[in-house]
mmCIF file of C-alpha atoms (C1' of nucleotides) in Angstrom:
data_model
loop_
_atom_site.group_PDB
_atom_site.id
_atom_site.type_symbol
_atom_site.label_atom_id
_atom_site.label_comp_id
_atom_site.label_asym_id
_atom_site.label_seq_id
_atom_site.Cartn_x
_atom_site.Cartn_y
_atom_site.Cartn_z
ATOM 1 C CA MET A 60 18.050 11.659 19.886
ATOM 2 C CA THR A 61 18.130 9.265 22.222
ATOM 3 C CA LYS A 62 14.872 6.857 22.442
ATOM 4 C CA GLN A 63 15.086 8.806 25.917
ATOM 5 C CA ASP A 64 14.696 12.182 23.972
ATOM 6 C CA ILE A 65 12.035 10.822 21.914
ATOM 7 C CA LEU A 66 9.822 10.091 24.488
ATOM 8 C CA ALA A 67 9.913 13.364 25.731
ATOM 9 C CA ALA A 68 9.170 15.161 22.810
ATOM 10 C CA PHE A 69 6.375 12.090 21.791
ATOM 11 C CA HIS A 70 4.840 13.353 25.608
ATOM 12 C CA LYS A 71 5.096 17.193 24.932
ATOM 13 C CA GLN A 72 3.794 16.610 21.729
ATOM 14 C CA LEU A 73 1.089 15.110 23.244
ATOM 15 C CA GLN A 74 0.641 17.279 25.418
ATOM 16 C CA ALA A 75 -0.036 20.258 23.633
ATOM 17 C CA GLY A 76 -2.258 17.962 21.698
ATOM 18 C CA GLY A 77 -4.769 17.804 24.040
ATOM 19 C CA LEU A 78 -4.235 14.481 24.575
ATOM 20 C CA LYS A 79 -2.171 12.444 27.020
ATOM 21 C CA SER A 80 0.395 9.658 27.999
ATOM 22 C CA THR A 81 -0.985 6.042 28.734
ATOM 23 C CA ARG A 82 1.139 3.303 29.678
ATOM 24 C CA GLN A 83 -0.129 1.450 26.600
ATOM 25 C CA ARG A 84 1.160 4.331 23.996
ATOM 26 C CA ASP A 85 4.772 4.374 26.168
ATOM 27 C CA THR A 86 5.160 0.691 25.646
ATOM 28 C CA ILE A 87 4.673 0.452 21.967
ATOM 29 C CA VAL A 88 7.289 3.718 21.624
ATOM 30 C CA GLU A 89 9.972 2.194 23.447
ATOM 31 C CA ILE A 90 9.683 -0.933 21.561
ATOM 32 C CA PHE A 91 9.802 0.206 18.877
ATOM 33 C CA PHE A 92 12.171 2.369 18.921
ATOM 34 C CA GLU A 93 14.355 0.470 20.700
ATOM 35 C CA LEU A 94 13.810 -2.956 17.934
ATOM 36 C CA ASP A 95 14.230 -0.129 15.311
ATOM 37 C CA LYS A 96 13.533 -2.236 12.457
ATOM 38 C CA HIS A 97 10.995 -2.123 9.706
ATOM 39 C CA ILE A 98 8.608 -3.258 11.524
ATOM 40 C CA SER A 99 4.729 -4.822 10.768
ATOM 41 C CA VAL A 100 2.172 -3.823 12.857
ATOM 42 C CA ASP A 101 1.449 -7.673 13.677
ATOM 43 C CA GLU A 102 5.101 -7.541 14.554
ATOM 44 C CA LEU A 103 4.888 -5.018 16.916
ATOM 45 C CA LEU A 104 2.341 -6.093 18.645
ATOM 46 C CA ALA A 105 3.640 -9.415 19.075
ATOM 47 C CA GLU A 106 6.188 -7.938 21.178
ATOM 48 C CA ALA A 107 3.797 -4.881 23.087
ATOM 49 C CA ARG A 108 2.285 -8.221 23.996
ATOM 50 C CA GLN A 109 4.851 -9.843 26.288
ATOM 51 C CA VAL A 110 4.849 -6.756 27.933
ATOM 52 C CA SER A 111 0.851 -5.506 28.374
ATOM 53 C CA PRO A 112 -1.032 -8.892 27.351
ATOM 54 C CA ARG A 113 -3.793 -6.843 26.706
ATOM 55 C CA ILE A 114 -3.017 -4.536 24.380
ATOM 56 C CA GLY A 115 -4.994 -5.009 21.155
ATOM 57 C CA TYR A 116 -4.095 -4.196 17.392
ATOM 58 C CA ALA A 117 -5.850 -1.043 17.431
ATOM 59 C CA THR A 118 -3.826 0.942 19.953
ATOM 60 C CA VAL A 119 -1.297 -0.319 18.313
ATOM 61 C CA TYR A 120 -1.963 1.104 15.123
ATOM 62 C CA ARG A 121 -3.284 4.121 16.809
ATOM 63 C CA THR A 122 0.219 4.894 18.356
ATOM 64 C CA LEU A 123 1.821 4.427 14.938
ATOM 65 C CA LYS A 124 -0.590 6.769 13.564
ATOM 66 C CA LEU A 125 0.272 9.505 16.111
ATOM 67 C CA LEU A 126 3.928 8.607 15.547
ATOM 68 C CA VAL A 127 3.884 9.183 11.772
ATOM 69 C CA GLU A 128 1.709 12.447 12.115
ATOM 70 C CA GLN A 129 4.597 13.719 14.766
ATOM 71 C CA GLY A 130 7.422 12.537 12.403
ATOM 72 C CA PHE A 131 8.687 10.162 14.143
ATOM 73 C CA ALA A 132 7.862 7.327 12.264
ATOM 74 C CA ASN A 133 7.148 7.014 8.447
ATOM 75 C CA PRO A 134 4.763 3.926 6.937
ATOM 76 C CA ARG A 135 6.528 1.936 3.763
ATOM 77 C CA HIS A 136 5.832 0.144 1.507
ATOM 78 C CA PHE A 137 7.162 -3.095 0.260
ATOM 79 C CA GLY A 138 5.212 -4.477 -1.446
ATOM 80 C CA ASP A 139 4.894 -7.220 0.210
ATOM 81 C CA GLY A 140 1.175 -6.352 1.130
ATOM 82 C CA GLN A 141 1.521 -4.861 4.914
ATOM 83 C CA THR A 142 2.588 -1.766 5.886
ATOM 84 C CA ARG A 143 5.960 -1.597 8.072
ATOM 85 C CA TYR A 144 6.786 1.815 9.649
ATOM 86 C CA ASP A 145 10.375 2.691 10.575
ATOM 87 C CA PRO A 146 11.198 4.890 13.215
ATOM 88 C CA GLN A 147 12.758 8.549 12.545
ATOM 89 C CA PHE A 148 16.032 9.427 15.110
ATOM 90 C CA GLU A 149 16.729 12.158 13.393
ATOM 91 C CA GLN A 150 15.275 15.463 10.670
ATOM 92 C CA GLY A 151 18.170 13.196 8.043
ATOM 93 C CA GLN A 152 16.016 10.705 5.583
ATOM 94 C CA HIS A 153 17.432 7.107 4.879
ATOM 95 C CA ASP A 154 16.355 5.548 2.353
ATOM 96 C CA HIS A 155 16.473 1.144 0.956
ATOM 97 C CA LEU A 156 18.085 -1.037 -0.837
ATOM 98 C CA ILE A 157 15.668 -4.143 -1.106
ATOM 99 C CA CYS A 158 17.022 -8.011 -2.108
ATOM 100 C CA THR A 159 14.812 -8.711 -4.355
ATOM 101 C CA ASP A 160 15.608 -12.463 -4.381
ATOM 102 C CA CYS A 161 16.036 -12.508 -0.244
ATOM 103 C CA ARG A 162 14.486 -9.504 0.884
ATOM 104 C CA ARG A 163 17.033 -8.136 2.951
ATOM 105 C CA ILE A 164 16.146 -4.604 2.898
ATOM 106 C CA VAL A 165 19.463 -2.217 3.998
ATOM 107 C CA GLU A 166 19.211 1.494 4.592
ATOM 108 C CA PHE A 167 21.945 4.172 3.076
ATOM 109 C CA GLU A 168 22.108 7.958 3.436
ATOM 110 C CA ASP A 169 24.650 9.572 0.705
ATOM 111 C CA PRO A 170 24.332 13.535 0.487
ATOM 112 C CA ARG A 171 24.857 13.458 -2.942
ATOM 113 C CA ILE A 172 20.921 11.884 -2.926
ATOM 114 C CA VAL A 173 19.750 14.902 -0.720
ATOM 115 C CA SER A 174 21.363 18.059 -3.393
ATOM 116 C CA LEU A 175 20.874 16.005 -6.867
ATOM 117 C CA LEU A 176 16.830 15.349 -5.572
ATOM 118 C CA GLY A 177 16.743 19.410 -4.658
ATOM 119 C CA GLU A 178 18.010 20.221 -7.387
ATOM 120 C CA VAL A 179 15.781 18.421 -9.165
ATOM 121 C CA ALA A 180 12.692 19.102 -7.288
ATOM 122 C CA GLY A 181 13.984 22.917 -8.164
ATOM 123 C CA ALA A 182 14.109 22.604 -11.525
ATOM 124 C CA HIS A 183 9.994 21.636 -11.751
ATOM 125 C CA GLY A 184 9.118 24.409 -9.497
ATOM 126 C CA PHE A 185 8.997 22.605 -6.212
ATOM 127 C CA GLU A 186 10.769 22.057 -2.934
ATOM 128 C CA VAL A 187 11.417 19.168 -1.733
ATOM 129 C CA THR A 188 9.606 18.121 1.486
ATOM 130 C CA ARG A 189 10.262 14.500 1.826
ATOM 131 C CA ARG A 190 11.483 11.232 -0.109
ATOM 132 C CA ARG A 191 10.582 7.870 -0.824
ATOM 133 C CA LEU A 192 13.848 6.867 -2.449
ATOM 134 C CA GLU A 193 13.461 1.876 -2.740
ATOM 135 C CA ILE A 194 15.751 0.862 -4.620
ATOM 136 C CA TYR A 195 14.836 -2.977 -5.673
ATOM 137 C CA ALA A 196 18.151 -4.675 -6.244
ATOM 138 C CA SER A 197 19.607 -8.033 -6.528
ATOM 139 C CA CYS A 198 22.460 -8.445 -3.178
ATOM 140 C CA THR A 199 25.443 -10.292 -3.121
ATOM 141 C CA ASP A 200 25.437 -12.558 -0.244
ATOM 142 C CA THR A 201 26.837 -16.037 -0.197
ATOM 143 C CA ASP A 202 23.296 -16.240 1.642
ATOM 144 C CA CYS A 203 21.582 -15.251 -0.906
ATOM 145 C CA PRO A 204 19.033 -17.659 -2.368
ATOM 146 C CA HIS A 205 19.078 -16.389 -5.497
ATOM 147 C CA ARG A 206 22.979 -17.333 -5.729
ATOM 148 C CA MET B 141 6.634 1.869 -28.970
ATOM 149 C CA THR B 142 3.460 2.304 -29.423
ATOM 150 C CA LYS B 143 -0.141 1.484 -28.078
ATOM 151 C CA GLN B 144 -0.060 -0.679 -30.671
ATOM 152 C CA ASP B 145 3.152 -2.534 -30.467
ATOM 153 C CA ILE B 146 2.649 -2.771 -26.850
ATOM 154 C CA LEU B 147 -0.200 -4.721 -27.586
ATOM 155 C CA ALA B 148 1.351 -6.672 -30.011
ATOM 156 C CA ALA B 149 3.968 -7.541 -27.979
ATOM 157 C CA PHE B 150 1.007 -8.729 -24.901
ATOM 158 C CA HIS B 151 -0.686 -10.672 -27.509
ATOM 159 C CA LYS B 152 2.533 -12.789 -27.722
ATOM 160 C CA GLN B 153 3.175 -12.787 -24.447
ATOM 161 C CA LEU B 154 0.142 -14.452 -23.100
ATOM 162 C CA GLN B 155 1.014 -17.034 -26.159
ATOM 163 C CA ALA B 156 4.190 -17.681 -24.741
ATOM 164 C CA GLY B 157 2.284 -18.665 -21.247
ATOM 165 C CA GLY B 158 -0.422 -20.720 -22.798
ATOM 166 C CA LEU B 159 -3.389 -17.383 -22.232
ATOM 167 C CA LYS B 160 -5.494 -16.074 -23.969
ATOM 168 C CA SER B 161 -6.578 -13.006 -25.341
ATOM 169 C CA THR B 162 -9.446 -11.665 -25.099
ATOM 170 C CA ARG B 163 -12.239 -8.963 -26.294
ATOM 171 C CA GLN B 164 -11.710 -7.968 -22.057
ATOM 172 C CA ARG B 165 -8.072 -7.834 -22.237
ATOM 173 C CA ASP B 166 -7.469 -6.101 -24.846
ATOM 174 C CA THR B 167 -10.257 -3.411 -23.735
ATOM 175 C CA ILE B 168 -9.148 -2.789 -20.376
ATOM 176 C CA VAL B 169 -4.832 -2.669 -22.146
ATOM 177 C CA GLU B 170 -6.135 -0.396 -24.825
ATOM 178 C CA ILE B 171 -7.611 2.242 -22.528
ATOM 179 C CA PHE B 172 -5.048 1.780 -19.681
ATOM 180 C CA PHE B 173 -2.164 2.952 -22.332
ATOM 181 C CA GLU B 174 -4.373 5.167 -24.671
ATOM 182 C CA LEU B 175 -5.269 7.649 -20.342
ATOM 183 C CA ASP B 176 -1.856 7.073 -20.678
ATOM 184 C CA LYS B 177 -1.543 8.436 -16.163
ATOM 185 C CA HIS B 178 -2.256 7.433 -13.233
ATOM 186 C CA ILE B 179 -4.825 5.324 -13.117
ATOM 187 C CA SER B 180 -6.835 3.699 -10.274
ATOM 188 C CA VAL B 181 -8.476 0.290 -10.819
ATOM 189 C CA ASP B 182 -11.969 2.213 -10.198
ATOM 190 C CA GLU B 183 -11.013 4.837 -13.055
ATOM 191 C CA LEU B 184 -10.103 2.213 -15.042
ATOM 192 C CA LEU B 185 -12.880 0.019 -14.752
ATOM 193 C CA ALA B 186 -15.475 2.712 -15.381
ATOM 194 C CA GLU B 187 -13.449 3.572 -18.723
ATOM 195 C CA ALA B 188 -13.656 -0.291 -19.314
ATOM 196 C CA ARG B 189 -17.675 0.061 -18.745
ATOM 197 C CA GLN B 190 -17.959 2.437 -21.551
ATOM 198 C CA VAL B 191 -17.576 -0.276 -23.658
ATOM 199 C CA SER B 192 -18.419 -3.132 -22.063
ATOM 200 C CA PRO B 193 -20.759 -2.889 -19.630
ATOM 201 C CA ARG B 194 -20.419 -6.468 -17.940
ATOM 202 C CA ILE B 195 -17.026 -5.954 -17.281
ATOM 203 C CA GLY B 196 -15.685 -7.486 -13.636
ATOM 204 C CA TYR B 197 -13.826 -5.610 -10.902
ATOM 205 C CA ALA B 198 -11.752 -9.113 -11.541
ATOM 206 C CA THR B 199 -11.170 -9.056 -14.377
ATOM 207 C CA VAL B 200 -9.583 -5.440 -13.963
ATOM 208 C CA TYR B 201 -7.896 -6.695 -11.277
ATOM 209 C CA ARG B 202 -6.916 -9.552 -13.224
ATOM 210 C CA THR B 203 -4.917 -7.908 -16.108
ATOM 211 C CA LEU B 204 -3.514 -5.835 -14.745
ATOM 212 C CA LYS B 205 -1.070 -8.200 -12.736
ATOM 213 C CA LEU B 206 -0.657 -9.554 -15.885
ATOM 214 C CA LEU B 207 0.923 -5.967 -17.363
ATOM 215 C CA VAL B 208 2.501 -5.907 -14.051
ATOM 216 C CA GLU B 209 4.604 -9.190 -14.207
ATOM 217 C CA GLN B 210 5.578 -8.692 -17.794
ATOM 218 C CA GLY B 211 6.587 -5.119 -17.536
ATOM 219 C CA PHE B 212 4.385 -2.706 -18.784
ATOM 220 C CA ALA B 213 3.110 -1.704 -15.605
ATOM 221 C CA ASN B 214 4.557 -0.630 -12.446
ATOM 222 C CA PRO B 215 1.684 -0.405 -9.375
ATOM 223 C CA ARG B 216 1.828 2.678 -7.055
ATOM 224 C CA HIS B 217 0.825 4.101 -3.856
ATOM 225 C CA PHE B 218 0.575 7.569 -3.151
ATOM 226 C CA GLY B 219 -0.567 7.011 -0.164
ATOM 227 C CA ASP B 220 -4.622 7.853 -1.040
ATOM 228 C CA GLY B 221 -5.644 4.427 0.089
ATOM 229 C CA GLN B 222 -5.255 2.310 -3.419
ATOM 230 C CA THR B 223 -3.099 0.774 -5.795
ATOM 231 C CA ARG B 224 -2.389 3.175 -8.939
ATOM 232 C CA TYR B 225 -0.532 2.054 -12.121
ATOM 233 C CA ASP B 226 1.093 3.610 -14.018
ATOM 234 C CA PRO B 227 2.019 2.621 -17.970
ATOM 235 C CA GLN B 228 5.255 1.389 -19.300
ATOM 236 C CA PHE B 229 5.756 2.012 -22.940
ATOM 237 C CA GLU B 230 9.760 2.244 -22.918
ATOM 238 C CA GLN B 231 12.631 0.611 -20.593
ATOM 239 C CA GLY B 232 13.454 4.061 -19.295
ATOM 240 C CA GLN B 233 11.722 4.815 -15.818
ATOM 241 C CA HIS B 234 10.850 7.884 -15.033
ATOM 242 C CA ASP B 235 10.221 8.966 -10.834
ATOM 243 C CA HIS B 236 6.986 10.851 -9.667
ATOM 244 C CA LEU B 237 7.518 14.415 -7.479
ATOM 245 C CA ILE B 238 3.872 14.335 -5.470
ATOM 246 C CA CYS B 239 2.733 18.172 -4.196
ATOM 247 C CA THR B 240 1.857 17.557 -0.727
ATOM 248 C CA ASP B 241 -0.847 19.776 -1.472
ATOM 249 C CA CYS B 242 -2.862 19.535 -4.813
ATOM 250 C CA ARG B 243 -1.807 16.287 -4.715
ATOM 251 C CA ARG B 244 -0.494 17.039 -8.883
ATOM 252 C CA ILE B 245 1.164 14.387 -10.238
ATOM 253 C CA VAL B 246 4.404 15.571 -12.589
ATOM 254 C CA GLU B 247 6.164 12.804 -14.222
ATOM 255 C CA PHE B 248 10.468 13.700 -14.244
ATOM 256 C CA GLU B 249 13.777 11.495 -15.801
ATOM 257 C CA ASP B 250 16.752 12.776 -15.016
ATOM 258 C CA PRO B 251 19.745 10.206 -16.058
ATOM 259 C CA ARG B 252 22.564 11.762 -13.029
ATOM 260 C CA ILE B 253 19.634 9.893 -11.022
ATOM 261 C CA VAL B 254 20.294 6.837 -13.022
ATOM 262 C CA SER B 255 24.391 6.988 -12.365
ATOM 263 C CA LEU B 256 24.105 7.964 -9.017
ATOM 264 C CA LEU B 257 21.783 5.420 -8.304
ATOM 265 C CA GLY B 258 23.486 2.626 -9.669
ATOM 266 C CA GLU B 259 26.898 3.538 -7.937
ATOM 267 C CA VAL B 260 25.292 3.936 -4.547
ATOM 268 C CA ALA B 261 23.695 0.867 -4.367
ATOM 269 C CA GLY B 262 27.666 -0.959 -6.242
ATOM 270 C CA ALA B 263 28.631 0.516 -2.409
ATOM 271 C CA HIS B 264 26.835 -1.505 -0.746
ATOM 272 C CA GLY B 265 26.834 -4.490 -3.213
ATOM 273 C CA PHE B 266 24.039 -4.146 -5.025
ATOM 274 C CA GLU B 267 23.270 -4.714 -8.653
ATOM 275 C CA VAL B 268 19.778 -2.139 -9.543
ATOM 276 C CA THR B 269 16.850 -3.635 -10.962
ATOM 277 C CA ARG B 270 14.056 -1.468 -10.761
ATOM 278 C CA ARG B 271 13.191 1.598 -8.547
ATOM 279 C CA ARG B 272 11.049 3.869 -6.587
ATOM 280 C CA LEU B 273 11.764 7.825 -6.296
ATOM 281 C CA GLU B 274 8.893 9.638 -4.743
ATOM 282 C CA ILE B 275 9.667 13.539 -3.913
ATOM 283 C CA TYR B 276 6.854 15.013 -1.459
ATOM 284 C CA ALA B 277 6.410 18.279 -2.071
ATOM 285 C CA SER B 278 5.442 21.433 -2.421
ATOM 286 C CA CYS B 279 4.541 23.151 -6.008
ATOM 287 C CA THR B 280 4.144 26.723 -6.783
ATOM 288 C CA ASP B 281 1.793 26.605 -8.906
ATOM 289 C CA THR B 282 -1.197 29.559 -7.937
ATOM 290 C CA ASP B 283 -3.459 27.635 -8.770
ATOM 291 C CA CYS B 284 -2.059 25.008 -5.469
ATOM 292 C CA PRO B 285 -4.961 25.520 -2.999
ATOM 293 C CA HIS B 286 -1.724 25.901 -0.682
ATOM 294 C CA ARG B 287 -1.352 29.566 -1.332
ATOM 295 C "C1'" DA C 284 -15.376 15.462 37.202
ATOM 296 C "C1'" DT C 285 -14.255 15.667 32.434
ATOM 297 C "C1'" DC C 286 -12.478 14.080 28.384
ATOM 298 C "C1'" DT C 287 -8.652 10.638 26.244
ATOM 299 C "C1'" DC C 288 -8.075 5.822 26.474
ATOM 300 C "C1'" DT C 289 -8.506 1.330 25.705
ATOM 301 C "C1'" DG C 290 -9.549 -3.830 23.809
ATOM 302 C "C1'" DC C 291 -12.998 -5.419 21.967
ATOM 303 C "C1'" DA C 292 -15.745 -7.135 18.425
ATOM 304 C "C1'" DA C 293 -18.231 -5.085 13.820
ATOM 305 C "C1'" DA C 294 -17.280 -2.199 9.600
ATOM 306 C "C1'" DC C 295 -14.463 -0.958 5.918
ATOM 307 C "C1'" DC C 296 -12.365 -1.445 2.105
ATOM 308 C "C1'" DA C 297 -9.553 -2.596 -1.522
ATOM 309 C "C1'" DT C 298 -8.003 -6.850 -3.602
ATOM 310 C "C1'" DT C 299 -8.601 -11.802 -4.556
ATOM 311 C "C1'" DT C 300 -11.306 -16.277 -5.070
ATOM 312 C "C1'" DG C 301 -14.202 -19.750 -6.296
ATOM 313 C "C1'" DC C 302 -17.690 -21.556 -9.674
ATOM 314 C "C1'" DA C 303 -20.815 -22.575 -13.130
ATOM 315 C "C1'" DG C 304 -21.435 -20.890 -17.589
ATOM 316 C "C1'" DC C 305 -19.123 -18.878 -21.400
ATOM 317 C "C1'" DT C 306 -15.073 -17.801 -25.492
ATOM 318 C "C1'" DC C 307 -11.163 -18.616 -27.013
ATOM 319 C "C1'" DT C 308 -7.263 -21.992 -29.983
ATOM 320 C "C1'" DA D 50 -13.142 -30.474 -27.284
ATOM 321 C "C1'" DG D 51 -10.533 -28.245 -24.073
ATOM 322 C "C1'" DA D 52 -7.770 -25.370 -21.693
ATOM 323 C "C1'" DG D 53 -8.251 -20.771 -20.173
ATOM 324 C "C1'" DC D 54 -11.278 -16.696 -19.040
ATOM 325 C "C1'" DT D 55 -15.202 -13.649 -17.395
ATOM 326 C "C1'" DG D 56 -18.511 -12.125 -14.594
ATOM 327 C "C1'" DC D 57 -20.372 -12.273 -10.100
ATOM 328 C "C1'" DA D 58 -20.659 -12.953 -4.472
ATOM 329 C "C1'" DA D 59 -18.165 -14.881 -1.410
ATOM 330 C "C1'" DA D 60 -14.200 -14.811 1.113
ATOM 331 C "C1'" DT D 61 -10.141 -12.391 2.699
ATOM 332 C "C1'" DG D 62 -6.364 -9.850 4.927
ATOM 333 C "C1'" DG D 63 -4.887 -5.397 6.552
ATOM 334 C "C1'" DT D 64 -6.535 -1.186 9.120
ATOM 335 C "C1'" DT D 65 -9.975 1.638 10.629
ATOM 336 C "C1'" DT D 66 -14.370 2.269 14.212
ATOM 337 C "C1'" DG D 67 -18.411 2.263 17.635
ATOM 338 C "C1'" DC D 68 -18.714 1.554 21.938
ATOM 339 C "C1'" DA D 69 -19.273 0.719 27.360
ATOM 340 C "C1'" DG D 70 -15.694 1.184 30.746
ATOM 341 C "C1'" DA D 71 -11.180 2.752 32.469
ATOM 342 C "C1'" DG D 72 -7.407 5.460 33.002
ATOM 343 C "C1'" DA D 73 -5.479 10.383 33.204
ATOM 344 C "C1'" DT D 74 -5.220 15.131 34.419
#
DNA sequence: ATCTCTGCAAACCATTTGCAGCTCT
DNA sequence: AGAGCTGCAAATGGTTTGCAGAGAT
């Protein structure tokens, strides 16, 4: 799915729920998928205000809530007190490696994880809906402050 | 490690850091390891007050912070707005299955997960410190409100 | 025209902090 | 005695909500 497809799907979902498309929502959604990173509300608001200076926090929060409900965004807590969101382009989920020293975040995806988790959940009588897997680790970057 | 061992280790760690053992801290720590579940601050405070009615929120928060720093407790966010903590009896980590319908939380441990994650992290140049794995799924309990 | 949205400010709520007095070593 | 700790209440900070006016269908 491209950004355009997502915007269209987002509009469709809004309509299906009797909700409305607005300039602010579109601005926020476009920026969210353009930046495509683990963004905080503050960061997203700052970017959105470069397009529409009068956008407020509430609108960003409300729009992100819609995106999460519709499955286009995932909220994450990486331990720095604020919620971060990352876009969901496809149905496949990715996981995260977070460097405990430099806080760098790396996304990865490995099909073996999906199948192993499905198996483990099944053994406990569960059917997987979604997962949250974060591996906290020290990276080997030469510019990581740890080394 | 038994609860007694942990209390002793906790005292030792306190001493090492020039901190003090107090009745309140002991009360909180004992209850925390006795209940042994994913407890919220409110729940822990309520229990602690049955022993020492004048214990305040701040003391519970401060004690949990100590436990987390010392590796005896892990903070978790399961999506209901508050932080929950679970005790760390051993060095082995467990993971969680959370029913998206009835919110039941099941702990599990599977050595295959540890080795797979170690391998995946290594492939990206990371060395695992700890992980957070939550599988959101629907359970097959007959009393789960979903069915 | 109607019903939803927006922006603002106030409200909320979990968590943290300042302080005076108390407790541990 | 001296340093850290407690309980209280106030402060903080991220997130949510009420409301009057603006915008979408």
